[in-house]
């Protein structure tokens, strides 16, 4: 087998060679960063142990990767081993009466809903794309548009098997090793590798949701629309036009969605079929969606996005409040309508800045995020508003408050300024008791961690890491950026 000598940046202990045919360029989802890694895609638990053994024998770290949908560096591990779990994608156990499923970590949300829908079940928490794996979802403790109501996915995980750096597999739940359970879920792959995940799904009685779309003239109005529906809606999400200014600062469109009660959907047997849910393969029946990102590209700049957002806002404002029914997939996975849309951002890619802010401070903080972005001349092209609740996981981003997730385009000219801008915004947000989410982060620095987690929480996590991974086998670029200095 052909071999390649390790680059100079790797530790002296790793000087031995690894097979060159495993060397690959690995991208952050937002394409603002990429690294070279030795990638392995094992299909069994023993296969994972083999990779761990190989890495240990070379003194190399191992970074876990699911579908690679984290926007930044959370599943990158430069010049070391990348353990890609996407081939471990089997359903291990399914009980259609109780809705409890046990899966391997590489099972995606797409596979999951396909598998269970016809039995009348749906994942309790889904992200804006169905491409993510359950291992990655647990690793980041993802939230959905129902975060204020059902919490993050960890709140629905009954148990996980965690493979430690020693090769031992430990079953963790709220009863067995609760410390590891609450730290590894949301522990961004730094304590061990989930080899199985047992999840309680949510009962549904139709493949459709009742949707209410409500235009909002300002951020305050969008938040009020949420507040009025917190007790009745099942999902709430707000699109914010960040180009709005003055009285229109934070204007946008709120979508509330409601599950249909039993007996309401007379065609439930049909709507609960996967075929009823699939997103269309073409746009307007002719244009292949795979080509759409190329058409979006000329519009993905300040002028183009300002124009598109303004048109979208005014069209929805003119339409006023409307109600309609929509398949679950069409409502939840808006980001999957246009494959590879991130490429429309151009060669610099994009980063996301998602600020979680306690309820009392949210409005004023987000006004400030938008106003400062205008002043800096770096306006987010997309922003999404959600409501959250606290949860018991150690490295949680959840709180009793809101999140505003902003997409920033990265160019060679703005990169340095953008990173500085996000750092300044982060400092403003943490001063209000706000938090950040590693799945979306690219710009935080080590000093920010203590500010938003509290030093005690960080110390407790690092102590557990030292206990279960004394040689720091599990590492990623995010870990190195934020924690190694500590
Ligand atoms: C378009 C888009 C929309 C999104 N919408 C949302 C949203 O609505 N809500 C939300 O919360 N997030 C959202 N995200 C972020 C995404 O859900 C998370 O980044 C998620 O963790 C990605 O899962 P993945 O399988 O791609 O994992 P990766 O990105 O590959 O990895 C995520 C983390 O989990 C670790 N990991 C992976 N596999 C394992 C394993 N088997 N055991 C232990 N650790 C592991 C990795 O080391 C890494 O730290 C969105 C992302 C995109 C691209």
Coordinates of C-alpha atoms and ligand atoms in Angstrom, one line a residue:
X1 CA 0.0 0.0 0.0
X2 CA 1.3 3.5 -0.9
X3 CA 2.2 5.6 2.2
X4 CA 2.8 9.2 2.9
X5 CA 4.9 10.8 5.6
X6 CA 2.9 12.9 8.0
X7 CA 3.2 16.7 7.6
X8 CA 5.5 18.5 10.0
X9 CA 2.7 20.0 12.1
X10 CA 1.8 16.6 13.6
X11 CA 3.4 15.5 16.9
X12 CA 6.8 13.8 16.9
X13 CA 5.1 10.6 18.1
X14 CA 3.1 10.4 14.9
X15 CA 6.0 10.4 12.5
X16 CA 5.2 6.9 11.3
X17 CA 3.4 6.8 7.9
X18 CA -0.3 6.2 7.2
X19 CA -1.8 4.9 3.9
X20 CA -2.1 7.7 1.4
X21 CA -5.3 6.2 0.0
X22 CA -7.1 7.3 3.1
X23 CA -6.0 10.9 2.8
X24 CA -8.9 13.2 1.9
X25 CA -9.9 16.8 1.9
X26 CA -12.7 17.2 4.5
X27 CA -14.9 20.3 4.4
X28 CA -16.9 22.2 7.0
X29 CA -20.5 22.3 5.9
X30 CA -20.4 26.0 5.2
X31 CA -17.3 25.5 3.0
X32 CA -15.4 28.4 4.8
X33 CA -12.8 25.8 6.0
X34 CA -11.4 22.5 5.0
X35 CA -8.6 20.2 6.2
X36 CA -6.6 17.2 5.1
X37 CA -7.3 14.0 7.2
X38 CA -6.9 10.3 7.0
X39 CA -10.5 9.2 6.7
X40 CA -11.9 5.8 7.7
X41 CA -15.5 4.8 7.4
X42 CA -15.9 1.6 9.4
X43 CA -19.1 -0.4 9.3
X44 CA -18.9 -2.2 12.6
X45 CA -18.0 -1.5 16.2
X46 CA -14.9 -3.6 15.8
X47 CA -14.0 -1.6 12.8
X48 CA -14.1 1.6 15.0
X49 CA -11.8 -0.2 17.5
X50 CA -9.3 -1.0 14.7
X51 CA -9.2 2.7 13.6
X52 CA -8.7 3.7 17.3
X53 CA -5.9 1.2 17.6
X54 CA -4.2 2.4 14.5
X55 CA -4.4 6.0 15.5
X56 CA -3.1 5.2 19.0
X57 CA -0.2 3.3 17.5
X58 CA 0.8 6.5 15.6
X59 CA 0.0 8.9 18.5
X60 CA -2.7 10.5 16.4
X61 CA -6.0 12.0 17.5
X62 CA -9.4 10.9 16.1
X63 CA -12.2 13.2 15.2
X64 CA -15.7 11.9 14.9
X65 CA -17.8 12.8 11.9
X66 CA -21.4 12.0 11.0
X67 CA -22.8 13.7 7.9
X68 CA -20.5 16.7 8.3
X69 CA -23.4 19.1 8.6
X70 CA -21.9 21.3 11.3
X71 CA -21.3 24.7 9.8
X72 CA -17.8 25.1 11.1
X73 CA -14.9 23.0 12.4
X74 CA -16.8 20.7 14.8
X75 CA -16.2 17.5 12.7
X76 CA -12.8 18.4 11.2
X77 CA -9.5 17.0 12.5
X78 CA -6.6 18.4 10.5
X79 CA -3.6 16.1 9.7
X80 CA -5.0 13.3 11.9
X81 CA -7.7 10.7 11.7
X82 CA -11.3 11.4 10.7
X83 CA -13.6 8.6 11.8
X84 CA -16.7 8.9 9.5
X85 CA -19.7 7.0 10.9
X86 CA -21.9 7.3 7.9
X87 CA -21.7 3.7 7.0
X88 CA -22.9 2.5 10.4
X89 CA -26.5 3.2 9.4
X90 CA -28.6 0.2 10.4
X91 CA -31.8 0.2 12.4
X92 CA -31.1 -2.2 15.3
X93 CA -34.5 -2.4 16.9
X94 CA -37.9 -0.9 16.3
X95 CA -41.2 -1.2 18.3
X96 CA -44.0 0.3 16.3
X97 CA -46.3 0.0 19.3
X98 CA -44.2 2.0 21.8
X99 CA -42.3 4.2 19.2
X100 CA -38.9 3.2 20.7
X101 CA -36.2 2.8 18.1
X102 CA -32.5 1.8 18.5
X103 CA -30.2 2.8 15.7
X104 CA -26.6 2.9 14.7
X105 CA -25.0 6.4 14.8
X106 CA -24.9 6.8 11.0
X107 CA -28.7 6.6 10.5
X108 CA -29.8 9.9 9.1
X109 CA -33.0 11.8 10.0
X110 CA -34.1 11.1 6.5
X111 CA -33.7 7.4 6.9
X112 CA -35.4 7.6 10.3
X113 CA -38.6 9.3 9.2
X114 CA -38.8 7.0 6.1
X115 CA -38.6 4.0 8.4
X116 CA -41.2 4.9 11.0
X117 CA -43.7 7.2 9.2
X118 CA -46.1 4.6 8.0
X119 CA -46.4 3.3 11.6
X120 CA -47.6 6.7 12.6
X121 CA -44.4 8.1 14.2
X122 CA -42.1 11.0 13.6
X123 CA -38.7 12.1 15.2
X124 CA -39.5 14.3 18.2
X125 CA -36.8 16.7 17.2
X126 CA -35.4 17.4 13.7
X127 CA -33.0 20.0 12.4
X128 CA -33.6 22.2 9.3
X129 CA -32.0 19.5 7.1
X130 CA -32.7 15.8 7.2
X131 CA -29.2 14.9 6.0
X132 CA -27.7 14.8 9.6
X133 CA -27.0 11.5 11.4
X134 CA -28.3 10.5 14.8
X135 CA -24.7 10.3 16.1
X136 CA -24.1 13.9 15.0
X137 CA -27.5 14.9 16.4
X138 CA -26.7 13.5 19.8
X139 CA -23.1 14.8 19.6
X140 CA -24.5 18.3 19.3
X141 CA -27.8 17.8 21.1
X142 CA -29.7 19.4 18.2
X143 CA -32.9 21.3 18.6
X144 CA -35.9 21.8 16.2
X145 CA -38.6 24.3 15.7
X146 CA -40.3 22.9 18.8
X147 CA -37.3 23.6 21.2
X148 CA -39.3 25.6 23.7
X149 CA -41.8 22.7 23.9
X150 CA -40.0 19.4 23.6
X151 CA -36.4 20.6 24.3
X152 CA -33.4 19.2 22.4
X153 CA -33.1 15.7 21.0
X154 CA -31.3 14.5 24.2
X155 CA -34.5 14.9 26.1
X156 CA -35.9 12.1 24.0
X157 CA -32.9 9.8 24.0
X158 CA -33.5 6.9 26.4
X159 CA -30.0 5.4 26.3
X160 CA -26.8 5.4 24.3
X161 CA -23.8 3.0 23.9
X162 CA -20.6 5.0 24.1
X163 CA -17.4 3.6 22.9
X164 CA -14.6 5.1 25.0
X165 CA -11.0 5.7 23.8
X166 CA -10.0 2.5 25.6
X167 CA -12.3 0.5 23.3
X168 CA -14.7 -0.3 26.1
X169 CA -18.4 0.2 25.3
X170 CA -20.5 1.8 28.1
X171 CA -24.2 1.9 28.2
X172 CA -25.4 5.3 29.5
X173 CA -28.9 6.5 30.4
X174 CA -30.6 8.6 33.1
X175 CA -30.0 5.6 35.4
X176 CA -26.7 4.1 34.2
X177 CA -23.7 6.4 34.2
X178 CA -26.0 9.5 34.2
X179 CA -22.9 11.8 34.3
X180 CA -21.5 10.4 31.0
X181 CA -25.1 10.4 29.5
X182 CA -25.6 14.1 30.3
X183 CA -22.1 15.1 29.2
X184 CA -21.7 13.0 26.1
X185 CA -25.0 14.1 24.6
X186 CA -24.0 17.6 23.5
X187 CA -20.4 16.7 24.2
X188 CA -19.4 17.3 20.6
X189 CA -17.7 13.9 20.2
X190 CA -15.1 14.6 22.9
X191 CA -15.9 11.9 25.4
X192 CA -16.6 8.9 23.2
X193 CA -18.3 7.6 20.1
X194 CA -22.0 6.7 20.2
X195 CA -22.3 3.3 18.7
X196 CA -26.1 3.0 19.3
X197 CA -28.8 5.5 20.2
X198 CA -32.2 4.6 21.6
X199 CA -34.8 7.2 21.0
X200 CA -38.5 7.7 21.9
X201 CA -40.4 8.9 18.8
X202 CA -43.5 11.1 18.7
X203 CA -46.9 9.7 17.8
X204 CA -48.6 11.5 14.8
X205 CA -52.0 10.9 13.3
X206 CA -51.4 12.5 9.8
X207 CA -48.6 13.1 7.4
X208 CA -49.7 16.7 7.3
X209 CA -49.3 19.7 9.6
X210 CA -51.7 22.6 9.8
X211 CA -49.6 25.7 9.0
X212 CA -50.2 29.3 9.9
X213 CA -48.0 31.9 8.2
X214 CA -48.1 35.4 9.8
X215 CA -46.1 38.4 8.5
X216 CA -44.3 40.5 11.2
X217 CA -43.5 44.2 10.7
X218 CA -40.6 44.1 13.2
X219 CA -38.7 41.8 15.5
X220 CA -41.0 42.9 18.4
X221 CA -44.0 41.8 16.4
X222 CA -42.4 38.5 15.4
X223 CA -41.7 37.8 19.1
X224 CA -45.2 38.7 20.1
X225 CA -46.6 36.3 17.5
X226 CA -44.5 33.5 19.0
X227 CA -45.6 34.4 22.6
X228 CA -49.3 34.3 21.7
X229 CA -48.9 30.7 20.4
X230 CA -46.4 29.1 22.8
X231 CA -49.3 27.2 24.5
X232 CA -51.1 26.1 21.4
X233 CA -48.6 25.6 18.5
X234 CA -46.4 22.5 18.1
X235 CA -43.7 24.3 16.1
X236 CA -42.7 28.0 15.7
X237 CA -40.1 29.5 13.5
X238 CA -39.4 33.0 12.2
X239 CA -37.7 34.2 9.1
X240 CA -36.1 37.6 9.6
X241 CA -35.2 39.9 6.7
X242 CA -32.0 41.4 8.1
X243 CA -31.9 44.1 5.4
X244 CA -35.0 45.7 7.1
X245 CA -34.1 49.0 8.8
X246 CA -35.6 51.6 11.1
X247 CA -39.1 50.7 12.1
X248 CA -38.8 47.6 9.9
X249 CA -35.7 46.3 11.7
X250 CA -36.2 42.6 12.2
X251 CA -39.3 42.3 10.0
X252 CA -40.1 38.9 8.6
X253 CA -42.5 36.0 8.5
X254 CA -43.5 33.6 11.4
X255 CA -44.7 30.1 10.7
X256 CA -46.6 28.2 13.3
X257 CA -47.4 24.6 12.8
X258 CA -49.9 22.3 14.5
X259 CA -50.2 18.5 14.5
X260 CA -53.6 17.2 13.3
X261 CA -55.6 15.5 16.0
X262 CA -56.7 11.8 15.4
X263 CA -59.5 11.6 12.9
X264 CA -58.9 15.0 11.3
X265 CA -57.0 13.8 8.3
X266 CA -59.4 11.5 6.4
X267 CA -56.5 10.5 4.1
X268 CA -54.1 9.7 6.9
X269 CA -53.2 6.3 5.4
X270 CA -52.0 8.0 2.3
X271 CA -50.4 11.1 3.8
X272 CA -48.4 8.9 6.2
X273 CA -46.6 7.3 3.2
X274 CA -43.1 8.4 2.4
X275 CA -44.1 9.0 -1.2
X276 CA -46.5 11.7 -0.1
X277 CA -43.7 13.5 1.7
X278 CA -40.9 13.6 -0.9
X279 CA -39.7 17.0 -1.9
X280 CA -40.2 17.7 -5.7
X281 CA -37.1 16.9 -7.8
X282 CA -37.8 19.8 -10.2
X283 CA -38.8 23.4 -9.8
X284 CA -41.9 24.5 -11.6
X285 CA -42.0 20.9 -13.0
X286 CA -39.1 21.4 -15.4
X287 CA -35.9 22.9 -13.8
X288 CA -33.8 20.2 -12.2
X289 CA -33.2 21.3 -8.6
X290 CA -29.6 20.2 -8.7
X291 CA -28.9 23.2 -11.0
X292 CA -30.7 25.7 -8.9
X293 CA -27.7 26.8 -6.8
X294 CA -26.0 28.0 -10.0
X295 CA -29.0 30.2 -10.8
X296 CA -29.0 31.6 -7.2
X297 CA -25.3 32.5 -7.3
X298 CA -25.7 35.8 -9.2
X299 CA -28.3 36.9 -6.6
X300 CA -26.2 35.9 -3.6
X301 CA -24.7 39.2 -2.8
X302 CA -25.9 42.3 -0.8
X303 CA -27.9 43.8 -3.6
X304 CA -29.5 40.5 -4.8
X305 CA -30.4 39.3 -1.3
X306 CA -31.8 42.7 -0.3
X307 CA -34.0 42.5 -3.5
X308 CA -35.2 38.9 -2.9
X309 CA -35.8 39.6 0.8
X310 CA -37.8 42.7 0.2
X311 CA -39.9 41.0 -2.5
X312 CA -40.5 38.0 -0.2
X313 CA -41.4 40.2 2.8
X314 CA -43.8 42.5 0.8
X315 CA -45.5 39.5 -0.9
X316 CA -46.2 37.8 2.4
X317 CA -47.2 41.1 4.0
X318 CA -49.7 41.7 1.2
X319 CA -51.1 38.2 1.5
X320 CA -51.5 38.6 5.3
X321 CA -52.1 35.7 7.7
X322 CA -52.8 32.5 5.9
X323 CA -53.5 28.9 6.8
X324 CA -52.8 25.7 4.8
X325 CA -51.8 22.1 5.3
X326 CA -48.4 20.9 4.3
X327 CA -46.5 17.5 4.6
X328 CA -44.1 17.3 7.6
X329 CA -41.0 17.1 5.3
X330 CA -42.0 20.2 3.3
X331 CA -42.4 22.2 6.6
X332 CA -39.3 21.0 8.5
X333 CA -36.7 20.7 5.8
X334 CA -36.8 23.9 3.9
X335 CA -33.0 23.8 3.6
X336 CA -33.3 20.6 1.6
X337 CA -35.4 22.1 -1.2
X338 CA -32.4 23.3 -3.1
X339 CA -29.5 20.8 -3.1
X340 CA -26.1 22.4 -2.5
X341 CA -27.5 25.9 -2.1
X342 CA -24.5 26.8 0.1
X343 CA -22.4 26.8 -3.1
X344 CA -24.4 29.9 -4.2
X345 CA -22.4 31.8 -1.5
X346 CA -19.3 31.5 -3.7
X347 CA -15.8 30.1 -3.0
X348 CA -15.5 31.7 0.5
X349 CA -18.6 29.8 1.7
X350 CA -20.7 30.9 4.7
X351 CA -20.6 30.8 8.5
X352 CA -23.5 30.9 10.9
X353 CA -23.7 32.9 14.1
X354 CA -26.4 31.7 16.4
X355 CA -26.9 33.7 19.5
X356 CA -29.0 32.2 22.4
X357 CA -30.2 35.0 24.7
X358 CA -32.3 34.8 27.9
X359 CA -35.9 35.9 27.2
X360 CA -35.7 39.3 29.0
X361 CA -32.7 40.4 27.0
X362 CA -33.4 38.9 23.6
X363 CA -35.2 41.7 21.9
X364 CA -32.6 44.4 22.8
X365 CA -29.7 42.0 22.0
X366 CA -31.0 41.0 18.6
X367 CA -31.8 44.6 17.7
X368 CA -28.2 45.4 18.5
X369 CA -26.9 42.4 16.5
X370 CA -28.8 43.6 13.4
X371 CA -27.9 47.3 14.0
X372 CA -24.2 46.6 14.5
X373 CA -24.2 44.4 11.4
X374 CA -25.7 47.2 9.4
X375 CA -23.1 49.6 10.7
X376 CA -20.3 47.1 10.0
X377 CA -21.6 46.6 6.4
X378 CA -21.8 42.9 7.0
X379 CA -25.5 42.0 6.9
X380 CA -26.7 38.4 7.4
X381 CA -28.4 37.0 4.3
X382 CA -30.7 34.8 6.3
X383 CA -31.7 34.8 9.9
X384 CA -34.0 32.4 11.8
X385 CA -35.7 33.0 15.1
X386 CA -36.6 30.2 17.5
X387 CA -37.7 29.9 21.2
X388 CA -35.9 27.5 23.6
X389 CA -36.1 26.0 27.1
X390 CA -33.3 24.9 29.5
X391 CA -32.2 21.3 29.6
X392 CA -30.1 19.1 31.9
X393 CA -27.1 18.4 29.5
X394 CA -23.7 19.6 30.6
X395 CA -22.6 21.5 27.5
X396 CA -26.0 22.7 26.6
X397 CA -26.9 25.7 24.4
X398 CA -30.5 25.6 25.7
X399 CA -31.9 28.3 27.9
X400 CA -35.2 30.0 28.7
X401 CA -35.0 32.4 25.8
X402 CA -34.5 32.8 22.1
X403 CA -32.0 32.1 19.4
X404 CA -31.3 34.1 16.3
X405 CA -29.3 32.2 13.7
X406 CA -27.6 34.4 11.1
X407 CA -25.9 33.3 7.9
X408 CA -23.0 35.5 6.9
X409 CA -21.3 35.2 3.5
X410 CA -17.5 34.8 3.7
X411 CA -15.3 36.4 1.1
X412 CA -11.6 36.9 0.9
X413 CA -12.1 40.6 1.5
X414 CA -14.4 40.4 4.5
X415 CA -13.1 37.3 6.3
X416 CA -10.9 38.9 8.9
X417 CA -13.5 41.7 9.5
X418 CA -16.3 39.2 9.8
X419 CA -14.5 37.1 12.4
X420 CA -13.9 40.2 14.4
X421 CA -17.5 41.3 14.0
X422 CA -18.8 38.0 15.3
X423 CA -16.4 38.0 18.2
X424 CA -17.7 41.5 19.2
X425 CA -21.3 40.3 18.8
X426 CA -20.5 37.3 20.9
X427 CA -19.1 39.4 23.7
X428 CA -22.2 41.5 23.7
X429 CA -24.4 38.4 23.8
X430 CA -22.5 36.7 26.6
X431 CA -22.8 39.9 28.7
X432 CA -26.6 39.3 28.7
X433 CA -26.2 35.7 29.9
X434 CA -26.4 34.4 26.4
X435 CA -24.9 31.2 24.9
X436 CA -23.5 29.7 21.7
X437 CA -23.9 26.4 19.9
X438 CA -20.8 24.5 18.7
X439 CA -22.7 23.1 15.7
X440 CA -23.0 26.6 14.3
X441 CA -19.8 28.2 15.6
X442 CA -16.7 29.2 13.7
X443 CA -15.5 32.3 15.5
X444 CA -15.5 31.9 19.3
X445 CA -12.2 32.1 21.2
X446 CA -11.1 30.2 24.4
X447 CA -11.8 33.2 26.6
X448 CA -15.5 33.2 25.5
X449 CA -16.2 29.8 27.0
X450 CA -16.0 30.7 30.6
X451 CA -18.2 33.7 30.0
X452 CA -21.1 31.7 28.7
X453 CA -20.8 28.2 30.3
X454 CA -19.2 29.4 33.5
X455 CA -15.8 28.2 34.6
X456 CA -17.2 25.5 36.9
X457 CA -19.1 23.8 34.0
X458 CA -16.0 23.8 31.8
X459 CA -13.8 22.4 34.5
X460 CA -16.3 19.6 35.2
X461 CA -16.4 18.7 31.5
X462 CA -12.6 18.7 31.2
X463 CA -12.3 16.6 34.4
X464 CA -14.6 13.9 32.9
X465 CA -12.7 14.1 29.6
X466 CA -9.5 13.4 31.5
X467 CA -11.1 10.5 33.2
X468 CA -12.6 8.7 30.1
X469 CA -10.1 9.9 27.6
X470 CA -6.8 10.4 29.4
X471 CA -4.7 10.7 26.3
X472 CA -7.1 13.1 24.6
X473 CA -7.6 10.6 21.7
X474 CA -10.9 12.3 20.6
X475 CA -10.1 15.7 19.1
X476 CA -11.5 18.1 16.5
X477 CA -10.5 21.5 15.2
X478 CA -13.2 23.0 17.4
X479 CA -11.8 21.3 20.4
X480 CA -8.3 22.5 19.6
X481 CA -9.5 26.1 18.9
X482 CA -11.5 26.4 22.1
X483 CA -10.3 23.9 24.7
X484 CA -6.7 22.9 24.1
X485 CA -5.3 26.2 25.4
X486 CA -7.0 25.3 28.7
Ligands
LIG1 C1 -28.8 23.4 6.6 C2 -28.6 23.1 8.0 C3 -29.7 23.3 8.9 C4 -29.5 23.0 10.3 N1 -30.5 23.2 11.1 C5 -30.3 22.9 12.4 C6 -31.4 23.0 13.4 O1 -32.5 23.4 13.0 N2 -31.1 22.7 14.7 C7 -29.9 22.3 15.1 O2 -29.7 22.0 16.3 N3 -28.9 22.2 14.2 C8 -29.1 22.4 12.9 N4 -28.0 22.3 12.1 C9 -26.7 21.8 12.6 C10 -26.7 20.3 12.6 O3 -27.9 19.7 12.9 C11 -25.6 19.8 13.6 O4 -24.4 20.3 13.2 C12 -25.5 18.3 13.6 O5 -24.7 17.9 14.7 C13 -25.0 17.7 12.3 O6 -25.0 16.3 12.3 P1 -24.0 15.5 11.5 O7 -24.4 14.1 11.4 O8 -23.7 16.1 10.2 O9 -22.7 15.5 12.4 P2 -21.3 16.2 12.2 O10 -21.5 17.6 11.8 O11 -20.5 15.4 11.3 O12 -20.7 16.1 13.7 C14 -21.3 16.9 14.7 C15 -20.6 16.6 16.0 O13 -21.0 15.4 16.5 C16 -19.8 14.6 16.7 N5 -20.2 13.2 16.3 C17 -20.5 12.8 15.1 N6 -20.8 11.5 15.1 C18 -20.7 11.1 16.4 C19 -20.8 9.8 17.1 N7 -21.2 8.7 16.5 N8 -20.6 9.8 18.5 C20 -20.2 11.0 19.1 N9 -20.1 12.1 18.5 C21 -20.3 12.2 17.2 C22 -18.8 15.2 15.8 O14 -17.5 15.0 16.3 C23 -19.1 16.7 15.9 O15 -18.6 17.3 17.1 C24 -28.2 22.5 10.7 C25 -27.2 22.3 9.8 C26 -27.4 22.6 8.5 C27 -26.3 22.3 7.5

